[in-house]
Amino acid sequence: MLSNASKYAILSTLYLAEHSNEERKISVKEIAENIDIPSPFLAKLFQQLVRGKIISSTKGPHGGFYLSEKNKKKNVLDIIDNIDGLNKLNGCFLGLNECDSTNPCPVHYIVVPFKNNILEKFRDITIMEFAQEISDKGTFLAINNIDPSLDGPAE
Amino acid sequence: MLSNASKYAILSTLYLAEHSNEERKISVKEIAENIDIPSPFLAKLFQQLVRGKIISSTKGPHGGFYLSEKNKKKNVLDIIDNIDGLNKLNGCFLGLNECDSTNPCPVHYIVVPFKNNILEKFRDITIMEFAQEISDKGTFLAINNIDPSLDGPAE
DNA sequence: TTATTAAAGGATAAAAAGGTCCTTTATTAT
DNA sequence: ATAATAAAGGACCTTTTTATCCTTTAATAA
């Protein structure tokens, strides 16, 4: 549903929202180590997010990435759009060509409300508000790199 | 969330459920044409599903694939498990390492109920019951191969 | 003005997913 | 028996995703 690239981009941008500002810029290296993702890959993603005006950067000593006030008002869907495009999130869960309320796939009425919920969340809440939620809850933003065969079921 | 492989496998197995039985076996070619997926790829998937005892096959003239009575009692989750493994369906939507009710990601409480719903549906309904639903509704089982950039939003 | 720092950019590589082709094996009808 | 049919199996190819490396550019501080 989301590519690794998008997930990395979302988590890293949320990290920026929590830890950076115009005065305190953060290097790719610091973020990559904290989120536990490959830093050259993140560098590429950040290049793209800068071009897309989702995040900001400056070069040189004390340079790095940060969110401008404008950036902070972007939302998570902007990140997904910038990295994956929005179409990965749309489309029938079972891949059906014609799947709508007229010709619904067997999971249509389970999937559509979920999609609407998550799209609403990603579209209506700014990155800064998202980050605020995370910091309120003390959520630990580290990616899951361990062997997926060890995962337990969702609770 | 589901690979193309899994989607192909699900739709093709549902096609079998609807159109085959021990007397009337169906070739890869017929199914691939009807669902509109690449037939050599489907042949591989079906090989694997046969090995996994999800579907049945016989070689030679009037041979092909079909569902035995035992096969018909399998459920969709068996197909997904056989092709993708179950872990693609589990795991945090944002890729977080520790994401549970103690340390929920920002979309945890949107994603978990959805996952439970869809897992329940995939686990508790047999392939035959699934197929019955489809045939009752007259759902058209054809894959979406058109350019996804042309897709409209989910309704 | 030079050394240092950190992102930008381009080229490339590795891995996974998706897809194809060809030969072998089993079945069945003639 | 033999020819025809259709799956099984193995090898291979292509595209996409993920990831790395190296050089260049911009900013800053000494």
CSV table of C-alpha atoms (C1' of nucleotides) in Angstrom, one decimal:
chain,number,residue,atom,x,y,z
A,1,MET,CA,0.0,0.0,0.0
A,2,LEU,CA,2.8,2.4,0.9
A,3,SER,CA,6.3,1.8,-0.4
A,4,ASN,CA,9.3,1.7,1.9
A,5,ALA,CA,10.3,5.0,0.3
A,6,SER,CA,7.1,6.6,1.4
A,7,LYS,CA,7.2,5.2,4.9
A,8,TYR,CA,10.8,6.4,5.3
A,9,ALA,CA,9.9,9.8,4.0
A,10,ILE,CA,6.9,10.1,6.3
A,11,LEU,CA,8.8,9.0,9.4
A,12,SER,CA,11.8,11.2,8.6
A,13,THR,CA,9.7,14.3,7.9
A,14,LEU,CA,7.9,13.7,11.2
A,15,TYR,CA,11.3,13.5,12.9
A,16,LEU,CA,12.2,16.8,11.3
A,17,ALA,CA,8.9,18.3,12.5
A,18,GLU,CA,9.7,17.2,16.1
A,19,HIS,CA,13.4,18.0,16.2
A,20,SER,CA,14.3,20.7,13.7
A,21,ASN,CA,13.5,24.4,12.9
A,22,GLU,CA,15.1,27.2,10.9
A,23,GLU,CA,17.9,27.5,13.6
A,24,ARG,CA,18.5,23.8,14.2
A,25,LYS,CA,19.0,21.9,11.0
A,26,ILE,CA,19.5,18.1,11.0
A,27,SER,CA,21.8,16.0,8.8
A,28,VAL,CA,20.6,13.0,6.8
A,29,LYS,CA,23.0,10.9,8.9
A,30,GLU,CA,21.4,11.8,12.2
A,31,ILE,CA,17.9,11.0,11.0
A,32,ALA,CA,18.9,7.8,9.3
A,33,GLU,CA,20.5,6.6,12.4
A,34,ASN,CA,17.6,7.5,14.6
A,35,ILE,CA,14.9,6.1,12.4
A,36,ASP,CA,17.2,3.2,11.5
A,37,ILE,CA,17.0,3.4,7.7
A,38,PRO,CA,19.8,3.5,5.0
A,39,SER,CA,21.2,7.1,4.9
A,40,PRO,CA,22.1,7.3,1.2
A,41,PHE,CA,18.6,6.2,0.3
A,42,LEU,CA,17.1,8.8,2.7
A,43,ALA,CA,19.4,11.4,1.1
A,44,LYS,CA,17.7,10.7,-2.2
A,45,LEU,CA,14.2,10.9,-0.8
A,46,PHE,CA,15.0,14.2,0.9
A,47,GLN,CA,16.4,15.6,-2.3
A,48,GLN,CA,13.0,14.9,-3.8
A,49,LEU,CA,11.1,16.3,-0.9
A,50,VAL,CA,13.1,19.5,-1.1
A,51,ARG,CA,12.3,19.8,-4.8
A,52,GLY,CA,8.7,19.2,-3.9
A,53,LYS,CA,8.9,22.0,-1.3
A,54,ILE,CA,7.7,19.6,1.4
A,55,ILE,CA,10.9,20.1,3.4
A,56,SER,CA,13.8,22.6,3.3
A,57,SER,CA,17.6,22.3,3.3
A,58,THR,CA,20.8,24.3,3.4
A,59,LYS,CA,24.3,23.2,2.5
A,60,GLY,CA,27.5,23.7,4.4
A,61,PRO,CA,28.5,23.7,8.0
A,62,HIS,CA,25.5,23.7,10.3
A,63,GLY,CA,23.5,23.0,7.3
A,64,GLY,CA,21.0,20.2,7.0
A,65,PHE,CA,17.3,19.6,6.6
A,66,TYR,CA,14.5,21.4,8.5
A,67,LEU,CA,10.8,22.4,8.2
A,68,SER,CA,10.1,26.0,7.4
A,69,GLU,CA,6.8,27.5,8.7
A,70,LYS,CA,5.3,26.9,5.3
A,71,ASN,CA,6.6,23.3,5.3
A,72,LYS,CA,4.9,22.6,8.6
A,73,LYS,CA,1.5,23.2,7.1
A,74,LYS,CA,1.9,20.5,4.5
A,75,ASN,CA,0.2,17.3,5.2
A,76,VAL,CA,1.2,13.6,5.1
A,77,LEU,CA,-0.6,13.1,1.8
A,78,ASP,CA,1.7,15.6,0.2
A,79,ILE,CA,4.6,13.4,1.2
A,80,ILE,CA,3.0,10.3,-0.2
A,81,ASP,CA,2.0,12.1,-3.4
A,82,ASN,CA,5.5,13.3,-3.8
A,83,ILE,CA,7.2,9.9,-3.4
A,84,ASP,CA,4.7,7.3,-4.5
A,85,GLY,CA,2.0,9.3,-6.3
A,86,LEU,CA,-1.5,9.0,-5.0
A,87,ASN,CA,-2.6,6.0,-7.1
A,88,LYS,CA,-1.1,3.3,-5.0
A,89,LEU,CA,-3.5,4.3,-2.3
A,90,ASN,CA,-6.5,4.2,-4.6
A,91,GLY,CA,-7.6,1.2,-6.7
A,92,CYS,CA,-9.4,-1.9,-5.7
A,93,PHE,CA,-7.8,-4.0,-2.9
A,94,LEU,CA,-8.2,-7.1,-5.0
A,95,GLY,CA,-7.1,-5.4,-8.2
A,96,LEU,CA,-10.4,-5.5,-9.9
A,97,ASN,CA,-10.9,-3.3,-12.9
A,98,GLU,CA,-14.4,-2.3,-12.3
A,99,CYS,CA,-14.9,-2.0,-8.6
A,100,ASP,CA,-17.3,0.5,-7.3
A,101,SER,CA,-20.6,0.6,-5.4
A,102,THR,CA,-22.4,-0.6,-8.5
A,103,ASN,CA,-20.0,-3.6,-9.0
A,104,PRO,CA,-18.3,-4.0,-5.7
A,105,CYS,CA,-15.5,-6.6,-5.0
A,106,PRO,CA,-16.1,-8.9,-2.1
A,107,VAL,CA,-14.2,-6.6,0.3
A,108,HIS,CA,-15.3,-3.3,-1.2
A,109,TYR,CA,-17.4,-2.3,1.8
A,110,ILE,CA,-14.6,-3.2,4.2
A,111,VAL,CA,-11.9,-1.4,2.3
A,112,VAL,CA,-13.7,1.8,1.2
A,113,PRO,CA,-14.5,3.2,4.7
A,114,PHE,CA,-10.9,2.4,5.8
A,115,LYS,CA,-9.5,4.2,2.8
A,116,ASN,CA,-11.7,7.2,3.4
A,117,ASN,CA,-10.6,7.3,7.0
A,118,ILE,CA,-7.0,7.2,6.3
A,119,LEU,CA,-7.1,9.6,3.4
A,120,GLU,CA,-9.0,12.0,5.6
A,121,LYS,CA,-6.3,11.7,8.3
A,122,PHE,CA,-3.5,12.1,5.9
A,123,ARG,CA,-5.1,15.1,4.1
A,124,ASP,CA,-6.7,17.1,6.9
A,125,ILE,CA,-4.0,17.1,9.6
A,126,THR,CA,-0.8,19.0,9.0
A,127,ILE,CA,2.6,17.5,9.5
A,128,MET,CA,3.1,19.6,12.6
A,129,GLU,CA,-0.2,18.4,14.1
A,130,PHE,CA,0.8,14.8,13.3
A,131,ALA,CA,4.2,15.3,15.0
A,132,GLN,CA,2.5,16.9,18.0
A,133,GLU,CA,0.3,13.8,18.4
A,134,ILE,CA,3.4,11.6,18.3
A,135,SER,CA,5.3,13.6,20.8
A,136,ASP,CA,2.3,13.8,23.1
A,137,LYS,CA,2.1,10.0,23.0
A,138,GLY,CA,5.8,9.5,23.1
A,139,THR,CA,5.7,7.2,20.1
A,140,PHE,CA,9.1,5.8,19.2
A,141,LEU,CA,9.7,6.4,15.5
A,142,ALA,CA,11.9,3.5,14.5
A,143,ILE,CA,11.5,1.4,11.4
A,144,ASN,CA,10.9,-2.3,11.6
A,145,ASN,CA,14.0,-3.9,10.0
A,146,ILE,CA,13.8,-7.2,11.8
A,147,ASP,CA,13.0,-10.4,10.1
A,148,PRO,CA,9.3,-10.2,9.2
A,149,SER,CA,8.8,-13.9,9.7
A,150,LEU,CA,9.2,-13.3,13.4
A,151,ASP,CA,6.3,-10.8,13.5
A,152,GLY,CA,3.3,-11.7,15.6
A,153,PRO,CA,-0.3,-11.0,14.5
A,154,ALA,CA,-1.8,-7.5,14.8
A,155,GLU,CA,-3.7,-7.0,18.0
B,1,MET,CA,-0.6,-4.7,0.9
B,2,LEU,CA,-1.3,-7.7,-1.4
B,3,SER,CA,1.1,-8.5,-4.3
B,4,ASN,CA,-0.1,-8.8,-7.8
B,5,ALA,CA,0.7,-12.5,-7.5
B,6,SER,CA,-1.7,-12.8,-4.5
B,7,LYS,CA,-4.5,-10.9,-6.3
B,8,TYR,CA,-4.1,-13.0,-9.4
B,9,ALA,CA,-4.2,-16.1,-7.3
B,10,ILE,CA,-7.3,-15.0,-5.4
B,11,LEU,CA,-9.3,-14.0,-8.5
B,12,SER,CA,-8.2,-17.1,-10.4
B,13,THR,CA,-9.2,-19.4,-7.6
B,14,LEU,CA,-12.5,-17.7,-7.3
B,15,TYR,CA,-13.0,-18.2,-11.0
B,16,LEU,CA,-12.3,-21.9,-10.5
B,17,ALA,CA,-14.8,-22.0,-7.7
B,18,GLU,CA,-17.4,-20.6,-9.9
B,19,HIS,CA,-16.7,-22.5,-13.1
B,20,SER,CA,-14.9,-25.7,-12.3
B,21,ASN,CA,-15.5,-29.0,-10.6
B,22,GLU,CA,-14.1,-32.5,-10.7
B,23,GLU,CA,-15.7,-33.2,-14.0
B,24,ARG,CA,-15.1,-29.8,-15.7
B,25,LYS,CA,-11.4,-28.8,-15.4
B,26,ILE,CA,-10.2,-25.5,-16.7
B,27,SER,CA,-6.9,-24.6,-18.4
B,28,VAL,CA,-4.6,-21.8,-17.3
B,29,LYS,CA,-5.2,-20.3,-20.7
B,30,GLU,CA,-8.9,-20.0,-20.2
B,31,ILE,CA,-8.6,-18.4,-16.8
B,32,ALA,CA,-5.8,-16.0,-17.8
B,33,GLU,CA,-7.9,-14.8,-20.7
B,34,ASN,CA,-11.0,-14.3,-18.6
B,35,ILE,CA,-9.3,-12.5,-15.7
B,36,ASP,CA,-7.0,-10.8,-18.1
B,37,ILE,CA,-3.6,-11.7,-16.6
B,38,PRO,CA,-0.4,-13.2,-18.1
B,39,SER,CA,-0.9,-16.9,-18.5
B,40,PRO,CA,2.7,-18.1,-17.9
B,41,PHE,CA,2.7,-16.2,-14.7
B,42,LEU,CA,-0.6,-17.7,-13.6
B,43,ALA,CA,0.8,-21.1,-14.5
B,44,LYS,CA,3.5,-20.6,-11.9
B,45,LEU,CA,1.1,-19.4,-9.3
B,46,PHE,CA,-1.2,-22.4,-9.9
B,47,GLN,CA,1.8,-24.8,-9.6
B,48,GLN,CA,2.4,-23.3,-6.2
B,49,LEU,CA,-1.2,-23.5,-5.2
B,50,VAL,CA,-1.4,-27.1,-6.2
B,51,ARG,CA,1.7,-27.9,-4.1
B,52,GLY,CA,-0.1,-26.0,-1.3
B,53,LYS,CA,-3.2,-28.1,-1.8
B,54,ILE,CA,-5.3,-25.0,-2.3
B,55,ILE,CA,-6.4,-26.1,-5.8
B,56,SER,CA,-6.1,-29.4,-7.8
B,57,SER,CA,-4.9,-30.3,-11.2
B,58,THR,CA,-4.7,-33.1,-13.7
B,59,LYS,CA,-2.5,-33.3,-16.7
B,60,GLY,CA,-3.3,-34.4,-20.2
B,61,PRO,CA,-6.4,-34.0,-22.5
B,62,HIS,CA,-9.4,-32.6,-20.6
B,63,GLY,CA,-7.0,-32.0,-17.8
B,64,GLY,CA,-6.7,-28.6,-16.1
B,65,PHE,CA,-7.3,-27.0,-12.8
B,66,TYR,CA,-10.3,-27.4,-10.5
B,67,LEU,CA,-11.4,-27.3,-6.9
B,68,SER,CA,-12.0,-30.6,-5.1
B,69,GLU,CA,-14.6,-30.7,-2.3
B,70,LYS,CA,-11.7,-30.3,0.1
B,71,ASN,CA,-10.3,-27.3,-1.8
B,72,LYS,CA,-13.6,-25.6,-1.7
B,73,LYS,CA,-13.4,-25.4,2.1
B,74,LYS,CA,-10.1,-23.5,2.1
B,75,ASN,CA,-10.4,-19.8,2.6
B,76,VAL,CA,-8.9,-16.8,0.9
B,77,LEU,CA,-6.3,-16.4,3.7
B,78,ASP,CA,-4.9,-19.8,2.7
B,79,ILE,CA,-4.2,-18.4,-0.7
B,80,ILE,CA,-2.6,-15.2,0.6
B,81,ASP,CA,-0.5,-17.3,3.0
B,82,ASN,CA,0.6,-19.6,0.2
B,83,ILE,CA,1.7,-16.8,-2.2
B,84,ASP,CA,2.8,-13.8,-0.1
B,85,GLY,CA,3.0,-15.2,3.4
B,86,LEU,CA,0.9,-13.6,6.1
B,87,ASN,CA,3.4,-11.0,7.2
B,88,LYS,CA,2.7,-8.6,4.4
B,89,LEU,CA,-0.8,-8.2,5.8
B,90,ASN,CA,0.5,-7.7,9.4
B,91,GLY,CA,3.0,-5.2,10.4
B,92,CYS,CA,2.5,-1.5,11.0
B,93,PHE,CA,1.1,0.6,8.2
B,94,LEU,CA,3.8,3.2,8.6
B,95,GLY,CA,6.5,0.5,9.0
B,96,LEU,CA,7.1,1.2,12.7
B,97,ASN,CA,9.1,-1.4,14.6
B,98,GLU,CA,7.1,-1.2,17.9
B,99,CYS,CA,3.6,-0.4,17.0
B,100,ASP,CA,0.9,-1.7,19.3
B,101,SER,CA,-1.8,-0.4,21.6
B,102,THR,CA,1.0,0.6,24.1
B,103,ASN,CA,3.0,2.5,21.5
B,104,PRO,CA,0.6,3.1,18.7
B,105,CYS,CA,1.6,4.8,15.4
B,106,PRO,CA,-0.5,7.8,14.4
B,107,VAL,CA,-2.8,5.6,12.2
B,108,HIS,CA,-2.9,2.6,14.5
B,109,TYR,CA,-6.5,3.0,15.5
B,110,ILE,CA,-7.6,3.5,12.0
B,111,VAL,CA,-5.6,0.5,10.6
B,112,VAL,CA,-6.1,-2.1,13.2
B,113,PRO,CA,-9.9,-2.4,13.0
B,114,PHE,CA,-9.7,-2.5,9.3
B,115,LYS,CA,-7.1,-5.3,9.4
B,116,ASN,CA,-9.2,-7.3,11.8
B,117,ASN,CA,-12.2,-6.9,9.6
B,118,ILE,CA,-10.5,-8.0,6.5
B,119,LEU,CA,-8.6,-10.8,8.2
B,120,GLU,CA,-11.9,-12.1,9.6
B,121,LYS,CA,-13.5,-12.0,6.2
B,122,PHE,CA,-10.5,-13.8,4.6
B,123,ARG,CA,-10.3,-16.4,7.3
B,124,ASP,CA,-13.9,-17.2,8.2
B,125,ILE,CA,-15.5,-17.5,4.8
B,126,THR,CA,-14.6,-20.4,2.5
B,127,ILE,CA,-13.6,-19.9,-1.1
B,128,MET,CA,-16.9,-21.4,-2.2
B,129,GLU,CA,-18.9,-19.0,0.0
B,130,PHE,CA,-16.8,-16.2,-1.4
B,131,ALA,CA,-17.5,-17.3,-4.9
B,132,GLN,CA,-21.2,-17.6,-4.1
B,133,GLU,CA,-21.3,-14.0,-3.0
B,134,ILE,CA,-19.6,-12.9,-6.2
B,135,SER,CA,-21.9,-14.9,-8.4
B,136,ASP,CA,-25.0,-13.6,-6.5
B,137,LYS,CA,-23.9,-10.0,-7.1
B,138,GLY,CA,-22.8,-10.7,-10.6
B,139,THR,CA,-19.4,-9.1,-9.9
B,140,PHE,CA,-17.2,-9.0,-13.0
B,141,LEU,CA,-13.8,-10.6,-12.1
B,142,ALA,CA,-11.4,-8.8,-14.4
B,143,ILE,CA,-8.1,-7.3,-13.3
B,144,ASN,CA,-7.3,-3.7,-13.7
B,145,ASN,CA,-4.5,-3.5,-16.2
B,146,ILE,CA,-5.1,0.0,-17.5
B,147,ASP,CA,-2.8,3.0,-16.7
B,148,PRO,CA,-3.2,3.7,-13.0
B,149,SER,CA,-2.6,7.4,-13.5
B,150,LEU,CA,-6.0,7.5,-15.1
B,151,ASP,CA,-7.8,6.2,-12.0
B,152,GLY,CA,-10.3,8.4,-10.3
B,153,PRO,CA,-10.5,8.5,-6.5
B,154,ALA,CA,-12.2,5.8,-4.5
B,155,GLU,CA,-15.9,6.5,-3.9
C,1,DT,C1',40.6,32.8,0.6
C,2,DT,C1',40.9,28.4,2.1
C,3,DA,C1',39.4,24.3,4.6
C,4,DT,C1',35.5,22.2,6.1
C,5,DT,C1',31.0,20.8,6.0
C,6,DA,C1',26.7,19.0,4.3
C,7,DA,C1',23.4,18.7,0.6
C,8,DA,C1',22.8,18.0,-4.7
C,9,DG,C1',23.3,15.3,-8.5
C,10,DG,C1',24.6,11.6,-11.4
C,11,DA,C1',25.9,6.9,-12.2
C,12,DT,C1',25.6,2.4,-10.8
C,13,DA,C1',24.5,-1.8,-8.3
C,14,DA,C1',21.8,-5.3,-5.8
C,15,DA,C1',17.4,-7.4,-4.7
C,16,DA,C1',12.7,-8.4,-5.4
C,17,DA,C1',8.7,-8.7,-8.2
C,18,DG,C1',6.7,-9.7,-12.3
C,19,DG,C1',6.8,-12.2,-16.4
C,20,DT,C1',8.4,-15.6,-20.3
C,21,DC,C1',10.1,-19.7,-22.6
C,22,DC,C1',11.3,-24.3,-23.2
C,23,DT,C1',11.7,-29.2,-22.0
C,24,DT,C1',9.7,-33.0,-19.3
C,25,DT,C1',6.0,-35.7,-17.4
C,26,DA,C1',1.5,-37.5,-16.9
C,27,DT,C1',-3.0,-38.4,-18.9
C,28,DT,C1',-6.1,-39.8,-22.3
C,29,DA,C1',-8.1,-40.8,-26.7
C,30,DT,C1',-7.2,-43.1,-30.9
D,1,DA,C1',1.7,-48.2,-28.7
D,2,DT,C1',1.3,-43.5,-30.2
D,3,DA,C1',-0.1,-38.8,-30.8
D,4,DA,C1',-2.1,-35.1,-28.6
D,5,DT,C1',-2.9,-32.4,-24.7
D,6,DA,C1',-2.1,-29.8,-20.6
D,7,DA,C1',0.3,-29.3,-16.3
D,8,DA,C1',5.1,-29.4,-13.9
D,9,DG,C1',9.5,-27.8,-13.6
D,10,DG,C1',13.6,-25.3,-14.6
D,11,DA,C1',16.1,-21.6,-16.5
D,12,DC,C1',16.0,-17.1,-17.8
D,13,DC,C1',14.6,-12.3,-18.7
D,14,DT,C1',12.7,-7.5,-17.5
D,15,DT,C1',11.1,-3.9,-14.6
D,16,DT,C1',10.7,-1.7,-10.4
D,17,DT,C1',12.2,-0.9,-5.9
D,18,DT,C1',15.8,-0.3,-2.9
D,19,DA,C1',20.3,1.0,-2.0
D,20,DT,C1',25.2,2.8,-2.6
D,21,DC,C1',29.1,5.6,-4.3
D,22,DC,C1',31.4,9.4,-6.0
D,23,DT,C1',31.9,14.0,-7.7
D,24,DT,C1',30.1,18.7,-7.6
D,25,DT,C1',28.1,22.7,-5.5
D,26,DA,C1',26.9,25.8,-1.9
D,27,DA,C1',27.5,27.7,2.7
D,28,DT,C1',30.1,28.8,6.6
D,29,DA,C1',33.8,29.5,9.8
D,30,DA,C1',38.5,30.3,10.7
